């Protein structure tokens, strides 16, 4: 356990030294400060009476705006934005963890210690996830506090977005680790993982794509690929829906959440297991 | 009886290379024993199998067949590395860590707890000559300093076995001597040390036993004295030396040459050698010294490797 904790610590030190961690948190802090200072709301009896953005009054019409719904709208919209940006940033900050470990002159230093290969790989995977989770918690937690401070509206569901995004990152990071073990290349790991993200999003339209295909086997292949790959588009919608609540879920009634999360989890676990198996078999 | 620190039997390693999957034999039935308190040198030309041997011992590479154990524990078990310190060739410590942080991280990865590490790191940095560099980032270190740090990292968990790949690589002459002394101290404390090096003079000065690898096999093995002794040639100091004495010695069948005031003669066996001594006494000359001539380790190495180098002393395809 001591050895694995040292491995996790080493990843965080590396992230700090390479400015990844600093850049990650600096960007988040700039966004939080902008939000905290730029938005000023005038709330009267639970309704928005006036608003200022960067000191300029914002026209909000004659009808009063329910502040609860406004906050919900912002939080769910921001969740969708964070799903895309947060996932991409997290992968960018962590995709190097395996290729760097496997570099000649480095891998010998780690594998010559009394640590199994699978625990070593999993410790770096855990460290990558902790890094992403820390940033998500910082960003979402800070924004949530600012919203509570400015509006007195408390929505705990905002944090569900963080969990859903972390789930997506965990799945895609497992795939990045698999590519990293095979190719030892950070660039290839990143490109392959981003490609999977977009390819899977396209497969969300699997029914329409299958219907448009003339060959039966091609249609079946598209369906199979849809079920094999992570459901990145649906996960994005689900992230927003988790924050928005029941009404939003009714809007995505065609989506089986259990199937979306379940099949994505299977993809993540399978790729991580394959990465571990290949890493444990590799000659260095 | 306790298990040997390093034990290998019939190690064989075949690599597949190229698109056609051509098999190359890096090791071909290697047997190896290293005892406690012993410094063992592994010599050989490039591709002879030295690094492969060390990598198999550390579980970095899997043997195709045969078995290797560290203190009786199969090398596939990570626990076998708990008592092992390793200094790889061309190692790259994270440049963003200081010397002290490097030892702390790698010490903890070897299972050493915080208090033990705190008491160990400072004296160790002092011992390898990096005390004043303890809080400097590794990326600022010269090659020699990185090598010293590597040695400290190999020693940080107080291992019973040291596997060292070119330990004095990039180190200046004074530093080399310091490292040699440090390794000798470790061996005297009962540590088993396996040194893999191209620097024959270093091996000759430090190692108790040596194995010369050629094409994945041990071509010769023994103590330095055993390997360098040339039992057929002797140095003989006598006085006076004159042409009559030389002629008399040659009559015994020995090849005799006069070198810097003494004689060098060959004798196929002890009978012929004693016959030569009898001739010296019969001529009324006084025998001052008689000793076997020793070759340098380099001479032995070249003799062992040279004939094969034409045919390929490196990896070979299995027959």
Coordinates of C-alpha atoms in Angstrom, one line a residue:
Chain A
X1 CA 0.0 0.0 0.0
X2 CA 2.9 2.3 0.9
X3 CA 4.5 1.6 -2.5
X4 CA 1.2 2.3 -4.4
X5 CA 0.7 5.6 -2.4
X6 CA 4.2 6.6 -3.5
X7 CA 3.3 5.9 -7.1
X8 CA 0.2 8.1 -6.8
X9 CA 2.1 10.8 -5.1
X10 CA 4.7 10.7 -7.9
X11 CA 2.0 11.3 -10.5
X12 CA 0.7 14.3 -8.7
X13 CA 4.3 15.7 -8.3
X14 CA 4.8 15.2 -12.0
X15 CA 1.6 16.9 -12.8
X16 CA 2.6 19.9 -10.6
X17 CA 6.1 20.0 -12.0
X18 CA 5.0 19.8 -15.6
X19 CA 2.5 22.7 -15.0
X20 CA -0.4 20.4 -16.0
X21 CA -1.9 20.6 -12.6
X22 CA -1.2 24.3 -12.3
X23 CA -2.7 25.1 -15.7
X24 CA -5.7 22.8 -15.0
X25 CA -6.5 24.7 -11.7
X26 CA -5.5 28.1 -13.1
X27 CA -8.0 27.8 -15.9
X28 CA -10.7 26.7 -13.5
X29 CA -9.9 29.5 -11.1
X30 CA -10.1 32.1 -13.8
X31 CA -13.5 30.8 -14.8
X32 CA -14.7 30.8 -11.2
X33 CA -13.4 34.3 -10.6
X34 CA -15.0 35.6 -13.7
X35 CA -18.3 34.0 -12.7
X36 CA -18.1 35.3 -9.2
X37 CA -17.3 38.9 -10.1
X38 CA -19.1 39.3 -13.5
X39 CA -22.6 38.2 -12.6
X40 CA -24.7 40.2 -10.2
X41 CA -28.3 39.3 -9.6
X42 CA -31.1 41.4 -8.0
X43 CA -33.6 38.9 -6.5
X44 CA -36.9 40.0 -5.1
X45 CA -39.3 37.5 -3.5
X46 CA -37.6 34.5 -5.2
X47 CA -37.8 36.1 -8.6
X48 CA -35.1 37.8 -10.7
X49 CA -35.8 41.5 -10.7
X50 CA -32.6 42.6 -12.4
X51 CA -29.2 41.3 -13.5
X52 CA -25.9 42.8 -14.3
X53 CA -23.1 41.2 -16.4
X54 CA -19.7 42.8 -16.1
X55 CA -21.5 45.9 -14.6
X56 CA -23.9 46.3 -17.5
X57 CA -27.6 45.9 -16.9
X58 CA -29.2 42.9 -18.7
X59 CA -32.7 43.2 -20.1
X60 CA -34.8 40.5 -18.6
X61 CA -38.2 41.5 -19.9
X62 CA -41.3 42.5 -18.1
X63 CA -42.3 39.1 -16.8
X64 CA -40.5 38.0 -13.6
X65 CA -38.1 35.1 -14.0
X66 CA -38.2 32.3 -11.4
X67 CA -34.7 32.3 -9.9
X68 CA -34.9 28.6 -9.1
X69 CA -35.5 27.8 -12.8
X70 CA -32.8 30.2 -13.9
X71 CA -30.2 28.5 -11.6
X72 CA -31.3 25.1 -12.8
X73 CA -30.9 26.2 -16.4
X74 CA -27.4 27.6 -15.8
X75 CA -26.3 24.5 -13.9
X76 CA -27.5 22.0 -16.4
X77 CA -26.1 24.1 -19.3
X78 CA -22.8 24.4 -17.6
X79 CA -22.8 20.6 -17.0
X80 CA -23.0 20.0 -20.7
X81 CA -20.2 22.4 -21.3
X82 CA -18.1 20.8 -18.6
X83 CA -18.8 17.3 -19.9
X84 CA -17.0 18.1 -23.1
X85 CA -14.3 20.4 -21.9
X86 CA -13.6 18.6 -18.6
X87 CA -13.3 15.2 -20.3
X88 CA -10.9 16.6 -23.0
X89 CA -8.8 18.4 -20.5
X90 CA -8.6 15.5 -18.1
X91 CA -7.5 13.1 -20.9
X92 CA -5.0 15.7 -22.1
X93 CA -3.5 15.9 -18.6
X94 CA -3.3 12.1 -18.0
X95 CA -2.8 10.3 -21.3
X96 CA 1.0 10.5 -20.9
X97 CA 1.0 8.4 -17.6
X98 CA 1.6 5.0 -19.3
X99 CA 3.9 6.1 -22.2
X100 CA 6.1 8.0 -19.8
X101 CA 6.2 5.0 -17.4
X102 CA 7.3 2.7 -20.2
X103 CA 10.2 4.9 -21.4
X104 CA 13.5 3.1 -21.5
X105 CA 15.5 4.0 -18.3
X106 CA 12.3 4.7 -16.4
X107 CA 10.4 1.5 -16.4
X108 CA 13.4 -0.4 -14.9
X109 CA 13.4 1.9 -11.9
X110 CA 9.7 1.1 -11.1
X111 CA 9.6 -2.6 -12.0
X112 CA 12.7 -3.4 -10.0
X113 CA 10.8 -2.5 -6.8
X114 CA 8.6 -5.1 -5.0
X115 CA 5.4 -3.9 -6.7
X116 CA 3.3 -6.0 -9.0
X117 CA 2.9 -4.7 -12.5
X118 CA -0.9 -4.7 -12.3
X119 CA -1.0 -2.7 -9.0
X120 CA 1.6 -0.3 -10.5
X121 CA -0.6 0.3 -13.6
X122 CA -3.7 0.6 -11.5
X123 CA -2.0 3.1 -9.1
X124 CA -1.3 5.4 -12.0
X125 CA -4.8 5.0 -13.3
X126 CA -6.1 5.9 -9.9
X127 CA -3.8 8.8 -9.7
X128 CA -5.1 10.1 -13.1
X129 CA -8.7 9.8 -11.9
X130 CA -7.9 11.5 -8.7
X131 CA -6.4 14.4 -10.6
X132 CA -9.5 14.7 -12.8
X133 CA -11.8 14.3 -9.8
X134 CA -10.0 17.0 -7.8
X135 CA -10.4 19.5 -10.6
X136 CA -14.0 18.6 -11.2
X137 CA -14.7 19.0 -7.4
X138 CA -12.9 22.3 -7.3
X139 CA -14.7 23.7 -10.4
X140 CA -18.2 22.4 -9.6
X141 CA -17.9 23.0 -5.8
X142 CA -16.7 26.6 -6.3
X143 CA -19.4 27.4 -8.8
X144 CA -22.0 25.8 -6.5
X145 CA -20.9 27.9 -3.6
X146 CA -21.0 31.1 -5.7
X147 CA -24.5 30.3 -6.9
X148 CA -25.6 29.6 -3.3
X149 CA -24.0 32.9 -2.2
X150 CA -25.5 35.0 -5.0
X151 CA -29.0 33.4 -5.3
X152 CA -29.5 31.4 -2.1
X153 CA -30.7 28.6 -4.3
X154 CA -29.3 25.2 -3.2
X155 CA -29.2 22.4 -5.8
X156 CA -27.3 19.4 -4.7
X157 CA -27.9 17.7 -8.1
X158 CA -25.3 19.9 -9.6
X159 CA -22.7 17.5 -8.1
X160 CA -24.2 14.6 -10.0
X161 CA -22.8 16.2 -13.2
X162 CA -19.3 15.7 -11.7
X163 CA -19.9 12.0 -11.0
X164 CA -21.2 11.4 -14.5
X165 CA -18.3 13.3 -16.1
X166 CA -15.8 11.4 -13.9
X167 CA -17.5 8.1 -15.1
X168 CA -16.9 9.1 -18.7
X169 CA -13.3 10.1 -18.0
X170 CA -12.7 6.8 -16.2
X171 CA -13.9 4.9 -19.2
X172 CA -11.9 6.9 -21.8
X173 CA -8.8 6.9 -19.6
X174 CA -8.9 3.1 -19.5
X175 CA -8.9 3.1 -23.3
X176 CA -6.0 5.7 -23.3
X177 CA -4.1 3.4 -21.0
X178 CA -4.7 0.4 -23.3
X179 CA -3.4 2.3 -26.3
X180 CA -0.5 3.6 -24.1
X181 CA 0.6 0.1 -23.1
X182 CA 0.5 -1.1 -26.7
X183 CA 2.1 1.9 -28.4
X184 CA 4.1 3.7 -25.7
X185 CA 3.0 6.9 -27.4
X186 CA 1.2 9.8 -25.7
X187 CA 0.2 11.3 -29.0
X188 CA -1.3 8.1 -30.3
X189 CA -3.1 7.5 -27.0
X190 CA -4.7 10.9 -27.1
X191 CA -5.7 10.8 -30.8
X192 CA -7.2 7.3 -30.5
X193 CA -9.1 8.3 -27.4
X194 CA -10.5 11.5 -28.9
X195 CA -11.4 9.5 -32.0
X196 CA -13.3 7.0 -29.9
X197 CA -15.1 9.8 -28.2
X198 CA -16.4 11.3 -31.5
X199 CA -16.9 7.9 -33.3
X200 CA -19.1 6.8 -30.4
X201 CA -21.0 10.0 -30.5
X202 CA -21.8 9.4 -34.2
X203 CA -22.9 5.9 -33.3
X204 CA -25.7 7.4 -31.1
X205 CA -27.5 7.7 -34.4
X206 CA -27.1 3.9 -34.9
X207 CA -30.8 3.3 -35.7
X208 CA -30.8 5.8 -38.5
X209 CA -27.4 4.8 -39.8
X210 CA -28.5 1.1 -39.9
X211 CA -31.7 1.9 -41.6
X212 CA -29.8 3.8 -44.3
X213 CA -27.5 0.9 -45.0
X214 CA -28.4 -1.5 -47.8
X215 CA -26.4 -4.5 -46.5
X216 CA -27.7 -6.4 -43.6
X217 CA -24.3 -7.3 -42.2
X218 CA -23.2 -3.6 -42.3
X219 CA -26.3 -2.6 -40.3
X220 CA -25.6 -5.4 -37.8
X221 CA -22.0 -4.2 -37.6
X222 CA -23.1 -0.7 -36.8
X223 CA -25.4 -2.0 -34.1
X224 CA -22.7 -4.1 -32.6
X225 CA -20.2 -1.2 -32.6
X226 CA -22.8 0.9 -30.9
X227 CA -23.1 -1.6 -28.1
X228 CA -19.4 -2.2 -27.8
X229 CA -18.2 1.4 -27.6
X230 CA -18.9 3.9 -24.8
X231 CA -22.1 5.9 -25.3
X232 CA -20.4 9.3 -25.2
X233 CA -23.4 11.3 -26.7
X234 CA -25.9 9.7 -24.4
X235 CA -23.6 10.2 -21.4
X236 CA -23.5 13.9 -22.2
X237 CA -27.2 14.2 -22.4
X238 CA -27.6 12.1 -19.2
X239 CA -25.1 14.4 -17.4
X240 CA -27.3 17.4 -18.2
X241 CA -30.4 15.5 -17.3
X242 CA -29.1 14.5 -13.9
X243 CA -28.7 18.1 -13.1
X244 CA -31.9 19.3 -14.7
X245 CA -34.0 16.7 -12.9
X246 CA -37.2 14.8 -13.7
X247 CA -38.5 17.0 -16.4
X248 CA -35.3 16.6 -18.4
X249 CA -35.3 12.8 -18.0
X250 CA -38.8 12.7 -19.5
X251 CA -37.3 14.5 -22.6
X252 CA -34.8 11.7 -23.1
X253 CA -37.3 8.9 -22.4
X254 CA -36.0 6.9 -25.4
X255 CA -32.7 6.4 -23.6
X256 CA -32.2 3.4 -21.3
X257 CA -29.8 4.9 -18.7
X258 CA -28.9 1.5 -17.3
X259 CA -27.9 0.2 -20.7
X260 CA -25.9 3.4 -21.4
X261 CA -24.0 3.4 -18.2
X262 CA -23.8 -0.4 -18.0
X263 CA -22.4 -1.0 -21.5
X264 CA -20.0 2.0 -21.1
X265 CA -18.8 0.6 -17.8
X266 CA -18.2 -2.9 -19.4
X267 CA -16.2 -1.2 -22.2
X268 CA -14.1 0.7 -19.6
X269 CA -13.5 -2.4 -17.4
X270 CA -12.7 -4.6 -20.4
X271 CA -10.2 -2.2 -21.8
X272 CA -8.6 -1.6 -18.4
X273 CA -8.3 -5.4 -17.8
X274 CA -6.8 -5.8 -21.3
X275 CA -4.3 -3.0 -20.6
X276 CA -3.3 -4.7 -17.3
X277 CA -3.0 -8.1 -18.9
X278 CA -0.8 -6.8 -21.7
X279 CA 1.3 -4.7 -19.3
X280 CA 1.9 -7.7 -17.1
X281 CA 3.0 -9.8 -20.1
X282 CA 5.3 -7.2 -21.7
X283 CA 9.0 -7.7 -21.9
X284 CA 11.0 -4.5 -21.2
Chain B
X1 CA 20.6 -24.4 4.3
X2 CA 19.6 -20.8 3.3
X3 CA 18.9 -20.0 -0.3
X4 CA 21.5 -18.2 -2.4
X5 CA 21.0 -14.5 -3.1
X6 CA 21.1 -15.1 -6.9
X7 CA 20.5 -18.5 -8.5
X8 CA 19.8 -19.2 -12.1
X9 CA 19.5 -22.6 -13.9
X10 CA 19.3 -23.2 -17.6
X11 CA 18.1 -19.7 -18.5
X12 CA 17.1 -19.4 -22.1
X13 CA 15.7 -16.4 -23.8
X14 CA 14.5 -16.3 -27.4
X15 CA 13.3 -13.0 -28.9
X16 CA 11.3 -12.7 -32.0
X17 CA 12.3 -10.0 -34.3
X18 CA 11.3 -8.6 -37.7
X19 CA 8.1 -9.1 -39.7
X20 CA 8.9 -12.7 -40.3
X21 CA 9.2 -13.4 -36.6
X22 CA 12.9 -14.5 -36.8
X23 CA 13.9 -16.0 -33.5
X24 CA 17.1 -14.7 -31.9
X25 CA 18.7 -16.5 -28.9
X26 CA 19.9 -14.0 -26.3
X27 CA 20.5 -16.6 -23.6
X28 CA 21.2 -20.2 -24.1
X29 CA 21.2 -22.3 -21.0
X30 CA 22.8 -19.9 -18.5
X31 CA 23.7 -21.1 -15.0
X32 CA 24.6 -18.6 -12.4
X33 CA 25.2 -18.5 -8.6
X34 CA 26.1 -15.5 -6.6
X35 CA 26.9 -16.0 -2.9
X36 CA 26.5 -13.6 0.1
X37 CA 29.4 -11.1 0.4
X38 CA 30.5 -11.8 -3.1
X39 CA 31.1 -9.3 -5.9
X40 CA 30.4 -11.1 -9.2
X41 CA 31.3 -9.5 -12.5
X42 CA 29.3 -10.3 -15.7
X43 CA 31.4 -9.6 -18.8
X44 CA 30.7 -10.0 -22.5
X45 CA 30.6 -8.2 -25.8
X46 CA 27.5 -6.3 -26.8
X47 CA 24.6 -8.7 -27.3
X48 CA 26.2 -11.5 -25.3
X49 CA 23.2 -11.6 -22.9
X50 CA 24.4 -9.6 -19.9
X51 CA 21.5 -7.2 -19.8
X52 CA 19.0 -9.9 -20.6
X53 CA 20.3 -11.9 -17.6
X54 CA 19.8 -8.9 -15.3
X55 CA 16.4 -8.2 -16.7
X56 CA 15.3 -11.7 -16.2
X57 CA 16.5 -11.6 -12.6
X58 CA 14.4 -8.5 -12.0
X59 CA 11.3 -9.8 -13.7
X60 CA 11.5 -7.1 -16.4
X61 CA 11.8 -9.8 -19.0
X62 CA 10.4 -13.4 -18.9
X63 CA 12.8 -16.3 -19.6
X64 CA 11.7 -18.6 -22.4
X65 CA 12.8 -21.5 -20.2
X66 CA 14.9 -22.2 -17.2
X67 CA 14.4 -20.7 -13.8
X68 CA 15.9 -18.0 -11.7
X69 CA 15.5 -17.2 -7.9
X70 CA 16.5 -14.5 -5.6
X71 CA 16.8 -15.8 -2.0
X72 CA 14.8 -18.8 -3.2
X73 CA 11.9 -16.8 -4.4
X74 CA 11.1 -17.2 -8.1
X75 CA 11.8 -13.9 -10.0
X76 CA 8.3 -13.7 -11.3
X77 CA 7.1 -13.0 -7.8
X78 CA 7.4 -9.2 -7.0
X79 CA 8.3 -10.2 -3.4
X80 CA 11.7 -11.5 -4.8
X81 CA 12.7 -7.8 -5.4
X82 CA 12.1 -6.7 -1.8
X83 CA 15.7 -7.3 -0.9
X84 CA 17.2 -6.2 -4.3
X85 CA 18.7 -2.9 -5.2
X86 CA 19.1 -2.2 -9.0
X87 CA 21.0 0.4 -10.8
X88 CA 20.0 0.3 -14.5
X89 CA 22.2 1.6 -17.3
X90 CA 21.0 4.9 -18.7
X91 CA 18.4 5.3 -15.9
X92 CA 16.2 8.4 -16.0
X93 CA 14.9 9.7 -12.7
X94 CA 12.1 12.2 -12.8
X95 CA 13.9 15.5 -13.4
X96 CA 11.4 17.5 -11.3
X97 CA 12.3 15.7 -8.1
X98 CA 15.2 16.7 -5.9
X99 CA 17.7 14.1 -4.8
X100 CA 16.0 13.8 -1.4
X101 CA 12.5 13.4 -3.0
X102 CA 13.8 10.8 -5.4
X103 CA 15.1 8.7 -2.6
X104 CA 11.9 9.2 -0.6
X105 CA 9.7 8.1 -3.5
X106 CA 11.7 5.1 -4.5
X107 CA 12.4 4.1 -0.9
X108 CA 8.6 4.1 -0.2
X109 CA 8.1 2.1 -3.4
X110 CA 10.5 -0.5 -1.9
X111 CA 8.3 -0.6 1.2
X112 CA 10.4 1.5 3.6
X113 CA 8.3 3.6 6.0
X114 CA 8.7 7.3 6.7
X115 CA 10.8 7.3 9.9
X116 CA 13.2 4.7 8.5
X117 CA 13.6 6.8 5.3
X118 CA 14.2 10.0 7.2
X119 CA 17.1 8.4 9.1
X120 CA 18.5 6.7 6.0
X121 CA 18.4 9.4 3.3
X122 CA 20.8 12.0 4.7
X123 CA 23.6 9.5 5.5
X124 CA 23.2 7.9 2.1
X125 CA 23.4 11.1 0.2
X126 CA 26.5 11.9 2.2
X127 CA 27.9 8.5 1.4
X128 CA 27.5 8.9 -2.4
X129 CA 28.8 12.5 -2.2
X130 CA 25.6 14.3 -2.9
X131 CA 24.9 15.8 0.5
X132 CA 25.2 19.4 -0.7
X133 CA 23.0 18.6 -3.6
X134 CA 20.1 17.1 -1.6
X135 CA 17.6 19.8 -2.5
X136 CA 18.6 20.3 -6.1
X137 CA 16.3 19.0 -8.8
X138 CA 17.7 16.0 -10.6
X139 CA 17.5 17.7 -14.0
X140 CA 20.4 19.9 -12.9
X141 CA 22.6 16.9 -12.2
X142 CA 25.6 15.9 -14.3
X143 CA 25.8 12.3 -15.6
X144 CA 28.2 11.3 -12.8
X145 CA 25.9 12.8 -10.2
X146 CA 22.9 11.1 -11.6
X147 CA 24.9 7.8 -11.5
X148 CA 25.7 8.5 -7.8
X149 CA 22.0 9.2 -7.1
X150 CA 21.1 5.9 -8.9
X151 CA 23.4 4.1 -6.6
X152 CA 21.8 5.8 -3.6
X153 CA 18.4 4.8 -4.9
X154 CA 19.6 1.2 -5.3
X155 CA 20.7 1.3 -1.6
X156 CA 17.9 3.2 0.0
X157 CA 16.0 0.2 1.3
X158 CA 19.2 -1.5 2.5
X159 CA 19.0 -4.4 0.1
X160 CA 20.8 -7.7 0.4
X161 CA 21.5 -8.0 -3.3
X162 CA 22.7 -5.3 -5.6
X163 CA 22.4 -5.6 -9.4
X164 CA 24.5 -2.9 -11.0
X165 CA 24.6 -2.1 -14.7
X166 CA 27.7 -0.1 -15.6
X167 CA 27.8 1.5 -12.1
X168 CA 30.8 3.8 -12.8
X169 CA 29.5 5.0 -16.2
X170 CA 30.1 8.7 -16.6
X171 CA 31.8 9.0 -13.2
X172 CA 35.3 10.7 -12.9
X173 CA 38.3 8.7 -11.7
X174 CA 38.0 9.9 -8.1
X175 CA 34.3 9.1 -8.1
X176 CA 35.0 5.7 -9.6
X177 CA 37.3 4.9 -6.7
X178 CA 34.7 6.1 -4.2
X179 CA 32.1 3.9 -5.8
X180 CA 34.5 0.9 -5.8
X181 CA 35.2 1.5 -2.1
X182 CA 31.5 1.8 -1.4
X183 CA 30.7 -1.4 -3.2
X184 CA 33.5 -3.2 -1.4
X185 CA 32.1 -2.1 1.9
X186 CA 28.6 -3.4 0.9
X187 CA 30.1 -6.7 -0.1
X188 CA 32.0 -6.9 3.2
X189 CA 28.7 -6.4 5.0
X190 CA 27.5 -9.5 3.3
X191 CA 25.7 -8.1 0.3
X192 CA 25.8 -10.1 -2.9
X193 CA 26.7 -7.8 -5.8
X194 CA 26.3 -8.6 -9.5
X195 CA 28.1 -6.0 -11.7
X196 CA 27.5 -5.8 -15.4
X197 CA 30.2 -3.8 -17.1
X198 CA 32.4 -3.2 -20.1
X199 CA 35.1 -1.7 -18.0
X200 CA 37.3 -4.7 -17.5
X201 CA 39.8 -2.9 -15.3
X202 CA 37.0 -1.9 -12.9
X203 CA 35.8 -5.5 -12.8
X204 CA 39.4 -6.8 -12.3
X205 CA 39.8 -4.4 -9.3
X206 CA 36.5 -5.0 -7.6
X207 CA 35.1 -8.5 -8.4
X208 CA 35.8 -11.7 -6.6
X209 CA 34.5 -13.9 -9.4
X210 CA 33.8 -13.2 -13.0
X211 CA 31.8 -14.9 -15.8
X212 CA 32.4 -14.1 -19.4
X213 CA 29.3 -14.4 -21.6
X214 CA 29.5 -15.3 -25.2
X215 CA 26.5 -15.8 -27.4
X216 CA 24.3 -16.3 -24.4
X217 CA 26.5 -18.9 -22.8
X218 CA 29.2 -18.7 -20.1
X219 CA 32.5 -19.0 -21.9
X220 CA 34.6 -18.9 -18.8
X221 CA 33.9 -18.5 -15.1
X222 CA 36.1 -18.2 -12.0
X223 CA 38.0 -15.9 -9.7
X224 CA 40.2 -13.3 -11.3
X225 CA 43.3 -15.2 -10.3
X226 CA 41.9 -18.4 -11.9
X227 CA 41.0 -16.7 -15.1
X228 CA 44.2 -14.8 -15.5
X229 CA 46.7 -17.5 -14.5
X230 CA 48.7 -18.8 -17.5
X231 CA 49.9 -22.1 -16.2
X232 CA 52.2 -22.8 -19.1
X233 CA 54.3 -19.7 -18.8
X234 CA 56.5 -18.7 -15.9
X235 CA 58.7 -15.8 -14.8
X236 CA 62.1 -16.9 -13.5
X237 CA 64.6 -14.5 -11.9
X238 CA 68.1 -16.0 -11.7
X239 CA 71.6 -14.8 -11.5
X240 CA 73.8 -14.8 -13.3
X241 CA 72.1 -15.2 -16.7
X242 CA 74.4 -16.1 -19.5
X243 CA 74.1 -17.7 -23.0
X244 CA 75.2 -21.1 -21.6
X245 CA 72.3 -21.1 -19.1
X246 CA 69.8 -20.2 -21.9
X247 CA 71.1 -22.9 -24.1
X248 CA 70.9 -25.4 -21.2
X249 CA 67.3 -24.5 -20.5
X250 CA 66.3 -24.8 -24.1
X251 CA 67.7 -28.3 -24.1
X252 CA 64.8 -29.3 -21.8
X253 CA 62.4 -28.3 -24.5
X254 CA 61.3 -25.1 -23.0
X255 CA 60.9 -21.8 -24.9
X256 CA 63.1 -19.4 -23.1
X257 CA 63.4 -15.6 -23.6
X258 CA 65.3 -13.0 -21.8
X259 CA 63.1 -10.1 -20.7
X260 CA 64.4 -7.0 -18.7
X261 CA 66.9 -9.0 -16.6
X262 CA 64.8 -12.0 -16.0
X263 CA 63.7 -15.1 -17.9
X264 CA 60.3 -16.1 -19.3
X265 CA 59.9 -19.7 -20.1
X266 CA 57.2 -22.1 -21.1
X267 CA 56.8 -25.5 -19.5
X268 CA 54.2 -28.0 -20.6
X269 CA 54.0 -29.5 -17.1
X270 CA 55.6 -29.4 -13.6
X271 CA 58.1 -32.1 -14.6
X272 CA 59.5 -29.9 -17.4
X273 CA 59.4 -26.9 -15.1
X274 CA 61.4 -28.8 -12.4
X275 CA 63.9 -30.0 -15.0
X276 CA 64.5 -26.3 -15.9
X277 CA 65.1 -25.5 -12.2
X278 CA 67.6 -28.4 -12.0
X279 CA 69.5 -27.0 -15.0
X280 CA 69.7 -23.6 -13.3
X281 CA 71.2 -25.1 -10.1
X282 CA 73.5 -27.4 -12.1
X283 CA 74.9 -24.3 -13.8
X284 CA 75.6 -22.8 -10.3
X285 CA 73.1 -20.0 -10.8
X286 CA 70.9 -18.8 -7.9
X287 CA 67.1 -18.9 -8.2
X288 CA 65.6 -15.7 -6.9
X289 CA 62.0 -16.0 -8.0
X290 CA 59.7 -18.4 -9.9
X291 CA 56.1 -17.4 -10.5
X292 CA 53.4 -18.1 -13.0
X293 CA 52.8 -15.3 -15.5
X294 CA 49.4 -13.7 -15.3
X295 CA 47.6 -12.2 -18.2
X296 CA 45.3 -9.1 -17.6
X297 CA 41.6 -9.7 -17.6
X298 CA 41.5 -7.9 -20.9
X299 CA 43.8 -10.4 -22.4
X300 CA 41.6 -13.3 -21.2
X301 CA 38.5 -11.5 -22.4
X302 CA 39.9 -10.8 -25.8
X303 CA 41.2 -14.4 -26.1
X304 CA 37.8 -15.8 -25.2
X305 CA 35.7 -13.4 -27.4
X306 CA 38.0 -12.8 -30.4
X307 CA 37.6 -16.1 -32.1
X308 CA 33.9 -16.0 -31.8
X309 CA 33.5 -12.4 -32.7
X310 CA 34.1 -13.2 -36.3
X311 CA 31.4 -15.8 -36.3
X312 CA 29.3 -13.6 -34.0
X313 CA 29.7 -13.4 -30.3
X314 CA 26.3 -11.7 -29.9
X315 CA 22.8 -13.2 -30.1
X316 CA 22.4 -16.2 -32.4
X317 CA 19.5 -18.0 -34.1
X318 CA 18.6 -21.2 -32.4
X319 CA 19.7 -24.3 -34.1

